[in-house]
mmCIF file of C-alpha atoms in Angstrom:
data_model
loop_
_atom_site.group_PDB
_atom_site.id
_atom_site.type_symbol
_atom_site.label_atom_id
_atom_site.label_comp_id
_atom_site.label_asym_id
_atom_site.label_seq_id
_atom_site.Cartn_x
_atom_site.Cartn_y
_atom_site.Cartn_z
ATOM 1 C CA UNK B 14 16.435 43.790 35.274
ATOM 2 C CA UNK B 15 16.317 40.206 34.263
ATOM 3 C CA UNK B 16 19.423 37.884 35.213
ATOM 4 C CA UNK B 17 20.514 35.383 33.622
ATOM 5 C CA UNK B 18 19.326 32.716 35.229
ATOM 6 C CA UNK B 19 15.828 34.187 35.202
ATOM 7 C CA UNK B 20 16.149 33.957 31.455
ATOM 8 C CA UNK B 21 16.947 30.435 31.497
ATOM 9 C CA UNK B 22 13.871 29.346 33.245
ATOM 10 C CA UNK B 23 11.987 31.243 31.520
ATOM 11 C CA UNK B 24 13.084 29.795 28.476
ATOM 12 C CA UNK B 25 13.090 26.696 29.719
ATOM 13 C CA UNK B 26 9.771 26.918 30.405
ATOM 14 C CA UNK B 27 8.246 28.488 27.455
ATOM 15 C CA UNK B 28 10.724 25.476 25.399
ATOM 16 C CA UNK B 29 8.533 23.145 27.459
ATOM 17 C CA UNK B 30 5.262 22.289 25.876
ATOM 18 C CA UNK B 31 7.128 22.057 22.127
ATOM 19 C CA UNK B 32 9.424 19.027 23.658
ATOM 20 C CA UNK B 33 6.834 17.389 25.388
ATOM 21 C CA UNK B 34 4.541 17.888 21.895
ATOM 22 C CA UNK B 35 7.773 16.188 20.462
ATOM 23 C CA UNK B 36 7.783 13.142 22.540
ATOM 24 C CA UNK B 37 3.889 12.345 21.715
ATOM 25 C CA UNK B 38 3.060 13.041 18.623
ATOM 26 C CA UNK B 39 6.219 12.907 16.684
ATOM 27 C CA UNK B 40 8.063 16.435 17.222
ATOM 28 C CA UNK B 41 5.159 18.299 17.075
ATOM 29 C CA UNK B 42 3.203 17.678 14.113
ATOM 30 C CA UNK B 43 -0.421 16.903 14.334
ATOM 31 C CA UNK B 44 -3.321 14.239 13.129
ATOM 32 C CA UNK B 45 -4.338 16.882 10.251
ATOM 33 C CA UNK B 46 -0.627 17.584 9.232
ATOM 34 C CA UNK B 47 0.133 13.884 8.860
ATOM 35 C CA UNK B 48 -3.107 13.404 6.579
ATOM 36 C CA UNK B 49 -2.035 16.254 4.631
ATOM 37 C CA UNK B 50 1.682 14.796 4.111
ATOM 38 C CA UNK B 51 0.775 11.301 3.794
ATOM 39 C CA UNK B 52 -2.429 12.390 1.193
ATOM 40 C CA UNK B 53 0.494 14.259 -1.172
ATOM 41 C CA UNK B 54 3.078 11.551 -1.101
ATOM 42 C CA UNK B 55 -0.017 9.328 -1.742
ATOM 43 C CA UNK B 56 -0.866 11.009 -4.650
ATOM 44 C CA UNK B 57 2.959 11.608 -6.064
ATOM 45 C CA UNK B 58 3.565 8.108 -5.782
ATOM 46 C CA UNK B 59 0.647 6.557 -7.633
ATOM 47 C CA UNK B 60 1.376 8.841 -10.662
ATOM 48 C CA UNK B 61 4.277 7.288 -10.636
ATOM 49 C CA UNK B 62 4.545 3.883 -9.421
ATOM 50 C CA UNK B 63 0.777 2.727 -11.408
ATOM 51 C CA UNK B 64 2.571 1.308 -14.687
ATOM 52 C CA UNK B 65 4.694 -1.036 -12.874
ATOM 53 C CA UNK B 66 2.207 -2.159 -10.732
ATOM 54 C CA UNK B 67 -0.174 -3.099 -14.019
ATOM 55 C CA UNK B 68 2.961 -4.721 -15.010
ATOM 56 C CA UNK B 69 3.923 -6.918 -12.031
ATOM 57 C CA UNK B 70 0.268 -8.427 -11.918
ATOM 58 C CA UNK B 71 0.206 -9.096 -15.152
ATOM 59 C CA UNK B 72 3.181 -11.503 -15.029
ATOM 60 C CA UNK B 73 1.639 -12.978 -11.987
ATOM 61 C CA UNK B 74 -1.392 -13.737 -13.852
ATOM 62 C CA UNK B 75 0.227 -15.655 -16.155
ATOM 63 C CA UNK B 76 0.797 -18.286 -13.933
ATOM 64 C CA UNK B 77 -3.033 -19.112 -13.389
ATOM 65 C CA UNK B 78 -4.534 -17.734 -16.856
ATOM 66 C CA UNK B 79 -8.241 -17.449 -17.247
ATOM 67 C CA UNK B 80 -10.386 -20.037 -18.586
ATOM 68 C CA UNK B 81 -11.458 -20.210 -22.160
ATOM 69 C CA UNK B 82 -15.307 -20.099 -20.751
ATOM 70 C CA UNK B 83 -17.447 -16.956 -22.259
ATOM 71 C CA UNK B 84 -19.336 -16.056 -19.257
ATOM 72 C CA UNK B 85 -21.544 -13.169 -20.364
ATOM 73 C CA UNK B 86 -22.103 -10.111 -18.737
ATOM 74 C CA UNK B 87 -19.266 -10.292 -16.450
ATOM 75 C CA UNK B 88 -15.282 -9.135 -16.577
ATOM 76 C CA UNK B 89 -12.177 -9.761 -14.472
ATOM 77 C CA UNK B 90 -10.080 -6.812 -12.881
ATOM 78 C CA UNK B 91 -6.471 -7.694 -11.949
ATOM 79 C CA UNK B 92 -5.175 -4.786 -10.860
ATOM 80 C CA UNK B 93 -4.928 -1.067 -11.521
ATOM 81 C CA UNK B 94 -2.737 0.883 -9.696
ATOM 82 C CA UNK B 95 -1.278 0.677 -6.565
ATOM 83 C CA UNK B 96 -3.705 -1.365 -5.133
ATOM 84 C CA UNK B 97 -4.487 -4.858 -6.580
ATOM 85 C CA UNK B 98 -7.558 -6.629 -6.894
ATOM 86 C CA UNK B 99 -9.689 -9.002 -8.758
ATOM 87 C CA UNK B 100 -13.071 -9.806 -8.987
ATOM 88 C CA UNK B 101 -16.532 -9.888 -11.369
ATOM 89 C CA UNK B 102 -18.763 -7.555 -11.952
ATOM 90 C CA UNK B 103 -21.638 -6.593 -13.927
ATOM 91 C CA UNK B 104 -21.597 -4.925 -17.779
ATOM 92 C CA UNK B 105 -18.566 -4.453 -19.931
ATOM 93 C CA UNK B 106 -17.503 -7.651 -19.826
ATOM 94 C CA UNK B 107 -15.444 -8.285 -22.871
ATOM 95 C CA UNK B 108 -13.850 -5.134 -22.880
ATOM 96 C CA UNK B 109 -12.051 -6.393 -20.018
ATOM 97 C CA UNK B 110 -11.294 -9.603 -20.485
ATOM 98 C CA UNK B 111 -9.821 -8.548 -24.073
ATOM 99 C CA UNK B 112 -8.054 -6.481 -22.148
ATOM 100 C CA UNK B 113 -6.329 -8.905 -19.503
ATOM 101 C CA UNK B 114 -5.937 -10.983 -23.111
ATOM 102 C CA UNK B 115 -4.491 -8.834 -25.194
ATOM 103 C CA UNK B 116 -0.383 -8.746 -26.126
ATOM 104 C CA UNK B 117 0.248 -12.313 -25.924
ATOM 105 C CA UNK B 118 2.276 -14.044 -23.720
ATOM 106 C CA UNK B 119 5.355 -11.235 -21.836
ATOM 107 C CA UNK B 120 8.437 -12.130 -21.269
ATOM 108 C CA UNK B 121 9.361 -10.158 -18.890
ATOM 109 C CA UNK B 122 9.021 -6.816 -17.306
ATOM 110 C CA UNK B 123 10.345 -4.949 -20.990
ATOM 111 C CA UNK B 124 8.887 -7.106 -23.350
ATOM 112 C CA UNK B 125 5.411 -6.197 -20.840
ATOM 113 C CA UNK B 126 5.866 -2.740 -21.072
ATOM 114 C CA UNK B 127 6.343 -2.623 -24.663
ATOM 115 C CA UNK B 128 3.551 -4.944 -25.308
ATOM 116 C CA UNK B 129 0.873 -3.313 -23.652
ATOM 117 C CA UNK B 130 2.407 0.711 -24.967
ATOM 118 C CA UNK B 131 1.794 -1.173 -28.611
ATOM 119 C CA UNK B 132 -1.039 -2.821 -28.371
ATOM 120 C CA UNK B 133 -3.289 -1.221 -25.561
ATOM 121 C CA UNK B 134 -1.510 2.176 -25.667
ATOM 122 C CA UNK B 135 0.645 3.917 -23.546
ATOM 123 C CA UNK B 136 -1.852 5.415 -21.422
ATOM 124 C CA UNK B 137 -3.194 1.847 -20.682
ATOM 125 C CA UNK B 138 -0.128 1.390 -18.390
ATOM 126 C CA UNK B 139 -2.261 3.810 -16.220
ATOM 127 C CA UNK B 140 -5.399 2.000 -16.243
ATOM 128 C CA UNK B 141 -7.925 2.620 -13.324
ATOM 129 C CA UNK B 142 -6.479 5.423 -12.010
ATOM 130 C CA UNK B 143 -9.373 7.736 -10.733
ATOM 131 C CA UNK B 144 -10.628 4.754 -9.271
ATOM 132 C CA UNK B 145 -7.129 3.529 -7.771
ATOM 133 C CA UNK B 146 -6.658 7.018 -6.396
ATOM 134 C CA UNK B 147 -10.030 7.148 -4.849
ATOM 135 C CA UNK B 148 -8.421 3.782 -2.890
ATOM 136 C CA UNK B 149 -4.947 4.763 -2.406
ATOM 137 C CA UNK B 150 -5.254 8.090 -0.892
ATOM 138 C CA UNK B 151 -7.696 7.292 1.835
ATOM 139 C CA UNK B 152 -5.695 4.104 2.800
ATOM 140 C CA UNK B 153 -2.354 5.598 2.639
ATOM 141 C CA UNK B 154 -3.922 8.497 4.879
ATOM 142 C CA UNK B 155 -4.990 6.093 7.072
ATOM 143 C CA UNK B 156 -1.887 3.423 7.542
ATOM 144 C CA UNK B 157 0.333 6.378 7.822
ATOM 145 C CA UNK B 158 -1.126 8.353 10.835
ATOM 146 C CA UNK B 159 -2.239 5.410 12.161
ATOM 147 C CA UNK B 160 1.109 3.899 12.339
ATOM 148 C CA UNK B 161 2.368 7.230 13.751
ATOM 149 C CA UNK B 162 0.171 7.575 16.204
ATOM 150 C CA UNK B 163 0.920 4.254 17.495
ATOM 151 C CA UNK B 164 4.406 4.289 17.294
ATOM 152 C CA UNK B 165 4.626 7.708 19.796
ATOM 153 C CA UNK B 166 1.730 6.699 21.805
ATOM 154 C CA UNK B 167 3.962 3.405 22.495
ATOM 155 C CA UNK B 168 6.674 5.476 23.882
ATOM 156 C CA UNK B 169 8.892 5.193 21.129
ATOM 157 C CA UNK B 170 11.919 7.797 21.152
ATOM 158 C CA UNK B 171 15.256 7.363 18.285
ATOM 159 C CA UNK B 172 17.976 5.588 20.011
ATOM 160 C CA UNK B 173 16.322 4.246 22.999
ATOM 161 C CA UNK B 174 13.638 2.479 22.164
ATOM 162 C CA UNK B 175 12.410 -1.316 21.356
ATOM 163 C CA UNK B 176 12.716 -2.324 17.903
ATOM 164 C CA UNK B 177 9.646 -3.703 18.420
ATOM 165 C CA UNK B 178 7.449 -0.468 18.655
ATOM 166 C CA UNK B 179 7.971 -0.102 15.010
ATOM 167 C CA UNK B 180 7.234 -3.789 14.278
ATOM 168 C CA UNK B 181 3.580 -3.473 16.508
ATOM 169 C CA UNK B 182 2.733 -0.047 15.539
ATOM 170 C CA UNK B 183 3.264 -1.020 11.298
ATOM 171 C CA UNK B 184 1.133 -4.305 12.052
ATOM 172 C CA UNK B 185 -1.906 -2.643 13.553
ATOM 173 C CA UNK B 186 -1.538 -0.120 11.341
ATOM 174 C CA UNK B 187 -2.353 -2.025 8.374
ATOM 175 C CA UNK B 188 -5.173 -4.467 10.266
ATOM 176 C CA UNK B 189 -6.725 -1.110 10.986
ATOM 177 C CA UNK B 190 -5.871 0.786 7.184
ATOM 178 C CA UNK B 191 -7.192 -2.773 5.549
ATOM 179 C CA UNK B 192 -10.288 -3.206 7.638
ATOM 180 C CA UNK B 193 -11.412 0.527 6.926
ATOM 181 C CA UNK B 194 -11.239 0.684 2.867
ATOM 182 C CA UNK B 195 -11.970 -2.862 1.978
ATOM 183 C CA UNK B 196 -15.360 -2.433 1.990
ATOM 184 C CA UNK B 197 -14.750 0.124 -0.539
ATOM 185 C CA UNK B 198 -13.297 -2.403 -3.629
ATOM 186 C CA UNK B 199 -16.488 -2.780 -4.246
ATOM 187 C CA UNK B 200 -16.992 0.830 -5.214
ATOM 188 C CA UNK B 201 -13.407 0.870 -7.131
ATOM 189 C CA UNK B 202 -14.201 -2.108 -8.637
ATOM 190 C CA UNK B 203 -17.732 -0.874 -10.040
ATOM 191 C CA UNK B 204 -16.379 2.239 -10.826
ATOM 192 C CA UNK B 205 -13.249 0.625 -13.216
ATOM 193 C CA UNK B 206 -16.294 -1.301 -15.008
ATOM 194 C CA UNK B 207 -18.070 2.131 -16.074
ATOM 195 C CA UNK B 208 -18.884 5.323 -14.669
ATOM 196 C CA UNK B 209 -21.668 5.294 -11.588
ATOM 197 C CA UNK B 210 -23.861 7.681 -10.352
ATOM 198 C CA UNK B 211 -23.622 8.090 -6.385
ATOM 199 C CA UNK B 212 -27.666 6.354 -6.528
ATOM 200 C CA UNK B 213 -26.045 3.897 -8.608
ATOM 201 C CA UNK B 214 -22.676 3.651 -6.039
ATOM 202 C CA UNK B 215 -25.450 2.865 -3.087
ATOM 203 C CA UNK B 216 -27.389 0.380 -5.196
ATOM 204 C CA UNK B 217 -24.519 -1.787 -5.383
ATOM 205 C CA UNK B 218 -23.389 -1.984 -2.316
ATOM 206 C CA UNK B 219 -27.072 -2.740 -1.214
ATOM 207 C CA UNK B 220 -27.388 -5.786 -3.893
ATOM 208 C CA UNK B 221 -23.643 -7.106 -2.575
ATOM 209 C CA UNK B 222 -25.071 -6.923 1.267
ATOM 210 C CA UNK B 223 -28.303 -8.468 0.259
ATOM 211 C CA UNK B 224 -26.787 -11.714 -1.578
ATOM 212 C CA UNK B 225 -24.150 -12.152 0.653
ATOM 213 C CA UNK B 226 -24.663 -10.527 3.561
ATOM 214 C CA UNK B 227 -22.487 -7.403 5.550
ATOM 215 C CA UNK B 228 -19.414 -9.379 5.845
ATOM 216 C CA UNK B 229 -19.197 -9.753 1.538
ATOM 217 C CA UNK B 230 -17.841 -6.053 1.603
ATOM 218 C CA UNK B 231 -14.728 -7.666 3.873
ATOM 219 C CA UNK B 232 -14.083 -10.283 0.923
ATOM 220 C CA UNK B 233 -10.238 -10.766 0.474
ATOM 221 C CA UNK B 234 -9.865 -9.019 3.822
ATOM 222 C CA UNK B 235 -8.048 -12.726 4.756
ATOM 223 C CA UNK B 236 -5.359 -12.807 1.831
ATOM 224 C CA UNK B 237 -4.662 -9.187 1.753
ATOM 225 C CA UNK B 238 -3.776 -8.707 5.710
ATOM 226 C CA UNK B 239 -1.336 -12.296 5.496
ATOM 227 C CA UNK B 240 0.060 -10.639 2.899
ATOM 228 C CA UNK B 241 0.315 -6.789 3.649
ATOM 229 C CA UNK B 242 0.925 -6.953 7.378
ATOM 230 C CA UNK B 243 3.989 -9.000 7.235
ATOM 231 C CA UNK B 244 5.166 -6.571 4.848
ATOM 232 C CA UNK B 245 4.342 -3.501 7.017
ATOM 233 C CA UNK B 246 6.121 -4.916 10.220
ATOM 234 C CA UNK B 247 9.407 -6.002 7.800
ATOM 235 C CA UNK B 248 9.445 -2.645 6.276
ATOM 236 C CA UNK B 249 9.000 -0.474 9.740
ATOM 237 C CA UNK B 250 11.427 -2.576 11.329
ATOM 238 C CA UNK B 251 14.405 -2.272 8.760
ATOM 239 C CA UNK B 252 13.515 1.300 8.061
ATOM 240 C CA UNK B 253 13.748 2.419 11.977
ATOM 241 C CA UNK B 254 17.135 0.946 11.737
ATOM 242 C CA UNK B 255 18.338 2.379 9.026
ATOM 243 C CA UNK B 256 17.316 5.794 9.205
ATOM 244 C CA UNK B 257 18.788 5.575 13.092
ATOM 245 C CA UNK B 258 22.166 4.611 11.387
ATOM 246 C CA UNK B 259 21.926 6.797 8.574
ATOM 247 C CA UNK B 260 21.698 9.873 11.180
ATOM 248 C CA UNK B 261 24.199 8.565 13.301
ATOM 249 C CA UNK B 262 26.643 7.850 10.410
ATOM 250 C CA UNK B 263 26.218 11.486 9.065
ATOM 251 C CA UNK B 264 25.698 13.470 12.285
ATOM 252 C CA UNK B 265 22.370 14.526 11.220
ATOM 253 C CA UNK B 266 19.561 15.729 14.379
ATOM 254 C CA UNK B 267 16.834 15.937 11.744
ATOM 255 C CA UNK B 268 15.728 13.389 9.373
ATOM 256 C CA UNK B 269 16.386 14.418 5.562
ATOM 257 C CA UNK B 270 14.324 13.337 2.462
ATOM 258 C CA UNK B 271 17.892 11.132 1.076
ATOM 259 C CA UNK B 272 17.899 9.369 4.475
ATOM 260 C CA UNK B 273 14.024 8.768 4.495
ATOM 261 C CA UNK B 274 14.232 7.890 0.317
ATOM 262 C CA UNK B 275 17.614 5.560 1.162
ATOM 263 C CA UNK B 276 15.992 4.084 3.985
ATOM 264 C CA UNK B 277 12.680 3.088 3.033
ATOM 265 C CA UNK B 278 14.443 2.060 -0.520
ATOM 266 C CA UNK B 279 16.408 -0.296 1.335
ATOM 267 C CA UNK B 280 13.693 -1.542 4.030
ATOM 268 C CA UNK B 281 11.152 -2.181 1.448
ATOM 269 C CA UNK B 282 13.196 -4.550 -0.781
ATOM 270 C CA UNK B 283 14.225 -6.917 1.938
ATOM 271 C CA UNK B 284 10.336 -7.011 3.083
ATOM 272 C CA UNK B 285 8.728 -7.297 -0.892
ATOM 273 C CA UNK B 286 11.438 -10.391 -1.055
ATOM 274 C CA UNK B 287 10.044 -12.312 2.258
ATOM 275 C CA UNK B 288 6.617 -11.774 1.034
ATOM 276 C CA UNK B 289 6.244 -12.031 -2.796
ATOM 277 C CA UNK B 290 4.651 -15.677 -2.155
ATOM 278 C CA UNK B 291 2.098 -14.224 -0.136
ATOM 279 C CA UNK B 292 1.481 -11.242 -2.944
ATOM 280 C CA UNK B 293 1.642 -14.650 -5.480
ATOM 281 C CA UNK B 294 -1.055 -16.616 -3.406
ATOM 282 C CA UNK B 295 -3.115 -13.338 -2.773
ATOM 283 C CA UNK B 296 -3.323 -12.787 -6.590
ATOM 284 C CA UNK B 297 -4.527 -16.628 -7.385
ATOM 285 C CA UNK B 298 -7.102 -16.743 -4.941
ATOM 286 C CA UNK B 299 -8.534 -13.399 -6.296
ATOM 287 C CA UNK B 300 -8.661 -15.033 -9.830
ATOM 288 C CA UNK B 301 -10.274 -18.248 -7.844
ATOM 289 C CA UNK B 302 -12.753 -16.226 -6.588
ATOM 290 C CA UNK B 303 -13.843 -14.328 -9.358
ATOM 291 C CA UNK B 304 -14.077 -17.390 -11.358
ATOM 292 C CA UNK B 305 -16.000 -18.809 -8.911
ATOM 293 C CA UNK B 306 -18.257 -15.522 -8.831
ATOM 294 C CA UNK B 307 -19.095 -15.470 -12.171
ATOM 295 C CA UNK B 308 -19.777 -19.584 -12.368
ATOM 296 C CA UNK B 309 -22.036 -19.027 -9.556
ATOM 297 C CA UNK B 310 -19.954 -21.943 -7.668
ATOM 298 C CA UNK B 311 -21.378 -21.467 -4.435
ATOM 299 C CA UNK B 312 -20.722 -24.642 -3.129
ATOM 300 C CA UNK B 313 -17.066 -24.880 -3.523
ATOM 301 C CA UNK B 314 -14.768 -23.119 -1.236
ATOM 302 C CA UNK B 315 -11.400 -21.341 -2.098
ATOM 303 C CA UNK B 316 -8.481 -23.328 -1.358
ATOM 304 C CA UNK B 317 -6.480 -21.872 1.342
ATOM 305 C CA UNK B 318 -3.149 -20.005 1.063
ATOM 306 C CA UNK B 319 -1.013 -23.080 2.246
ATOM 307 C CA UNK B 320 -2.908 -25.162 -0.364
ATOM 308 C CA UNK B 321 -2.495 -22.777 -3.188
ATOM 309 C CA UNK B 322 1.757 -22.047 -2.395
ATOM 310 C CA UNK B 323 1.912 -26.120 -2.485
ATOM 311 C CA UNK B 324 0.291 -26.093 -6.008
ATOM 312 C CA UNK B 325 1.937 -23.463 -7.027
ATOM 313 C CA UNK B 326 5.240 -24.815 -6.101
ATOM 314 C CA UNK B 327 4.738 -28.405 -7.542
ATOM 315 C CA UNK B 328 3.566 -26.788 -10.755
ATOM 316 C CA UNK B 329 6.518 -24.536 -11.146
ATOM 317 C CA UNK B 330 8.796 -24.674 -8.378
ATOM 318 C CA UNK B 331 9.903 -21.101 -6.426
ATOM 319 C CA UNK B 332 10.239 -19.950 -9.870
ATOM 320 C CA UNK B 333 6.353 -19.982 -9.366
ATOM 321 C CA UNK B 334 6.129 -18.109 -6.028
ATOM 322 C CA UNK B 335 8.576 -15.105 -7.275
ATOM 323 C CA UNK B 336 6.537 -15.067 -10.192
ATOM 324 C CA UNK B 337 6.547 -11.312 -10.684
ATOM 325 C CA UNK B 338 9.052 -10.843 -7.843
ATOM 326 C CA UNK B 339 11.638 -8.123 -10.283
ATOM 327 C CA UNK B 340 8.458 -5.804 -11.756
ATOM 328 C CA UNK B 341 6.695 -6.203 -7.574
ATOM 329 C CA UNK B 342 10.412 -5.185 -6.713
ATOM 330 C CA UNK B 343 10.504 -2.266 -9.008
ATOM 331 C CA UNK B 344 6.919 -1.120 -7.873
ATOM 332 C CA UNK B 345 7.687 -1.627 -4.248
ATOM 333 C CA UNK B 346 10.987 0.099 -3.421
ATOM 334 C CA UNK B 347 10.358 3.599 -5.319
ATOM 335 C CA UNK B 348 7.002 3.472 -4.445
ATOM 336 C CA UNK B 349 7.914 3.373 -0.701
ATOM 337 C CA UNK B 350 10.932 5.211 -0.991
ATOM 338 C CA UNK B 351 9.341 8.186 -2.668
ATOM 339 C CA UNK B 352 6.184 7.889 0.106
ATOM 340 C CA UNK B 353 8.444 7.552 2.988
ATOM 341 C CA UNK B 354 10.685 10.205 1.542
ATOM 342 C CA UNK B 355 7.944 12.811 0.715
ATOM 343 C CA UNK B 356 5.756 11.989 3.885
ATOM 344 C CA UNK B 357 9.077 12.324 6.336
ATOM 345 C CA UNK B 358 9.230 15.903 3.687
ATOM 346 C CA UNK B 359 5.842 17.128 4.413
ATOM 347 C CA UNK B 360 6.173 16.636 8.785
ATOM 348 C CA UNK B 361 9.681 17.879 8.559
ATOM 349 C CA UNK B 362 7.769 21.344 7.092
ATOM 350 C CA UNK B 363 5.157 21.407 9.462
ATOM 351 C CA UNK B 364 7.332 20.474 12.239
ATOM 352 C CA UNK B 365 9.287 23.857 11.255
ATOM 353 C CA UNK B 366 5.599 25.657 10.444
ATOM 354 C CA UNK B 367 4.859 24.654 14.096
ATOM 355 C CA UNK B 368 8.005 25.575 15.931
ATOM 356 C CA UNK B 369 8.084 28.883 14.100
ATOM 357 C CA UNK B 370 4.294 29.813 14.938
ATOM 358 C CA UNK B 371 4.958 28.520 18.448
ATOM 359 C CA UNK B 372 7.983 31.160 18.927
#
C-alpha cells in the first residue's frame, strides 16, 4: 500500500528532470526542435514579408542612384528578399541593371508597389527568392537557437532575471548568425545572376579567395553587424518585457502565439526606428562598393559609416537617413511578429510533444 506521502515523492521525483530540462534549455525543448521551429517560421515569413523588403530598398536606393557608366559584363543586386545585399558580379549584366532602372522614379511605398506589379510584373515583387531562402533559413536557424541557447545557459528565468540576458544573448547571437552565412552572399549573389552548377558554386568562391584573399567572403561583415546587432539587442530587450507583461496582465503560465505576435510587433518597431540610419548607411556603402568593384577602384577605400550618415544628412537632412523608414517598418514588424509568433508556436508544441512522451 502506497501512502500518500510516498506518492508525493515519488512524483516529485519523477517531475524532476522535466523542471530542471525547463530551466536550461527553455522548458524542455531541444537544439533540433528549435531548428525545426525557427526553419518553418523562417520559411512562412519570407513568403510573406519578400515584396516589402524589394520595396523598402528600392526607395533607399534612390537616394544614391547608380551612375550613368555602362560597365559591361557586370550587374548590381540590391536586395531580394529578406536579406539585403549589393554587389557585382559576372554575366547578365543589363538584365539587372534594367531591372534596378526600370518604373521611374516611386513615390512612395504604393506608387512602388504598383510600379514594379506594372512594369516588372507581379511576381517581380518576389525576386530572388530560391536564392534568398537558401540565406534566410540557415541564418534564421542559426540566430534563433543561438540566441536561445544563450539566453538559458545565462541563467535567465521570466520574472527574475536581468534585462540584460536578453540584451547579451540577442547581440552574440547575431555576431555569431552573421559571421556563419556571410561567406555565403557570394553563393546567393551568383546564384540571383543565373543558375550554377555546384562545380560552378566552388569555382567562384575559389576565384573570390584567390583575388582577394579568405577574408573577401567576410565583405560587408562590418556594416551589416553595426547595423543588425543593435537591432537584435533593441528587439530582445523590448520583447522580454513585453511578453513578461503581457502574461502577467492576462494571467497566462504559457506563452501564446497573440502575446509572442503582439510582442515582437511592438519590440521590433521601436528597434527598426533607432536603427533605420544604420540600415540607410549599410545600403550606400553596398552600392559604394559595388561601384567600386566593377570600376576596378582598388585604390580608393569606402568611406566609413560616420562619413557616409554626415553626407547623407547634409544632402537631405534626416529625411535622408529614414529614407525608406515606413516600407523597412512594414517589412520589419510582421516579419518579426509572424517569426517570433510562429517560432514561440512551434516550442510551445514540442514543449507539449516532450512533456507528454516524458509521462
Amino acid at each position: 500500500m502506497i501512502r500518500k506521502g510516498d506518492e508525493s515523492t515519488k512524483n516529485v521525483t519523477t517531475a524532476g528532470p522535466v523542471l530542471q530540462s525547463r530551466q536550461k534549455t527553455d522548458l524542455g525543448i531541444t537544439p533540433g526542435q528549435q531548428i525545426v521551429a525557427s526553419g518553418t517560421g523562417a520559411m512562412i515569413t519570407t513568403l510573406l514579408v519578400t515584396p516589402l523588403d524589394v520595396v523598402k530598398i528600392r526607395l533607399q536606393a534612390q537616394v544614391k542612384p547608380i551612375g550613368s557608366v555602362s560597365i559591361s559584363g557586370h550587374c548590381f543586386l540590391y536586395c531580394n528578399g529578406l536579406m539585403d545585399h549589393v554587389c557585382t558580379c559576372i554575366n547578365g549584366g543589363s538584365v539587372s541593371k534594367q531591372w534596378y532602372n526600370r518604373g521611374g522614379h516611386f513615390n512612395g511605398v504604393l506608387d512602388a508597389f504598383l510600379k514594379i506589379s506594372r512594369t516588372e510584373g507581379i511576381l517581380k515583387l518576389w525576386s530572388g527568392l530560391s536564392p534568398t531562402l537558401v540565406m534566410a533559413v540557415p541564418a534564421t536557424v542559426l540566430y534563433y537557437t543561438a540566441y536561445d541557447q544563450l539566453k538559458y545557459s545565462m541563467g535567465y528565468k521570466y520574472e527574475t532575471s536581468s534585462s540584460l540576458i536578453p540584451v547579451a544573448a540577442g547581440g552574440i547571437a547575431r555576431v555569431f548568425a552573421v559571421s556563419v552565412i556571410n561567406p555565403l552572399e557570394l553563393v546567393r549573389t551568383k546564384m540571383q545572376s543565373r543558375p550554377l552548377t555546384f562545380k560552378e558554386i566552388v569555382g567562384c568562391i575559389r576565384t573570390a579567395v584567390q583575388d582577394g584573399g579568405i577574408l573577401s567572403l567576410w565583405r560587408g561583415w562590418g556594416p551589416t553587424v553595426l547595423r543588425d546587432v543593435p537591432f537584435s539587442c533593441l528587439l530582445w530587450f523590448n520583447f522580454e518585457i513585453l511578453r513578461a507583461r503581457l502574461m502577467r496582465l492576462y494571467h497566462l503560465e504559457e506563452t501564446t502565439f497573440p502575446v509572442s505576435f503582439v510582442s515582437g510587433a511592438v519590440a521590433a518597431g521601436i528597434a527598426a526606428f533607432f536603427t533605420n540610419p544604420f540600415d540607410v548607411v549599410k545600403t550606400h556603402r553596398q552600392i559604394e562598393l559595388g561601384e567600386m568593384d566593377a570600376l576596378k577602384d582598388v585604390k580608393r577605400n569606402p568611406a566609413s559609416t560616420f562619413l557616409i550618415i554626415r553626407r547623407i544628412y547634409a544632402r537631405s537632412g534626416m529625411n535622408g537617413l529614414y529614407a525608406g523608414f515606413i516600407p523597412r517598418l512594414g517589412r520589419v514588424v510582421p516579419a518579426c511578429a509572424i517569426m517570433i509568433g510562429s517560432y514561440e508556436f512551434g516550442k510551445s508544441f514540442f514543449q507539449r510533444y516532450n512533456e507528454q512522451h516524458q509521462r
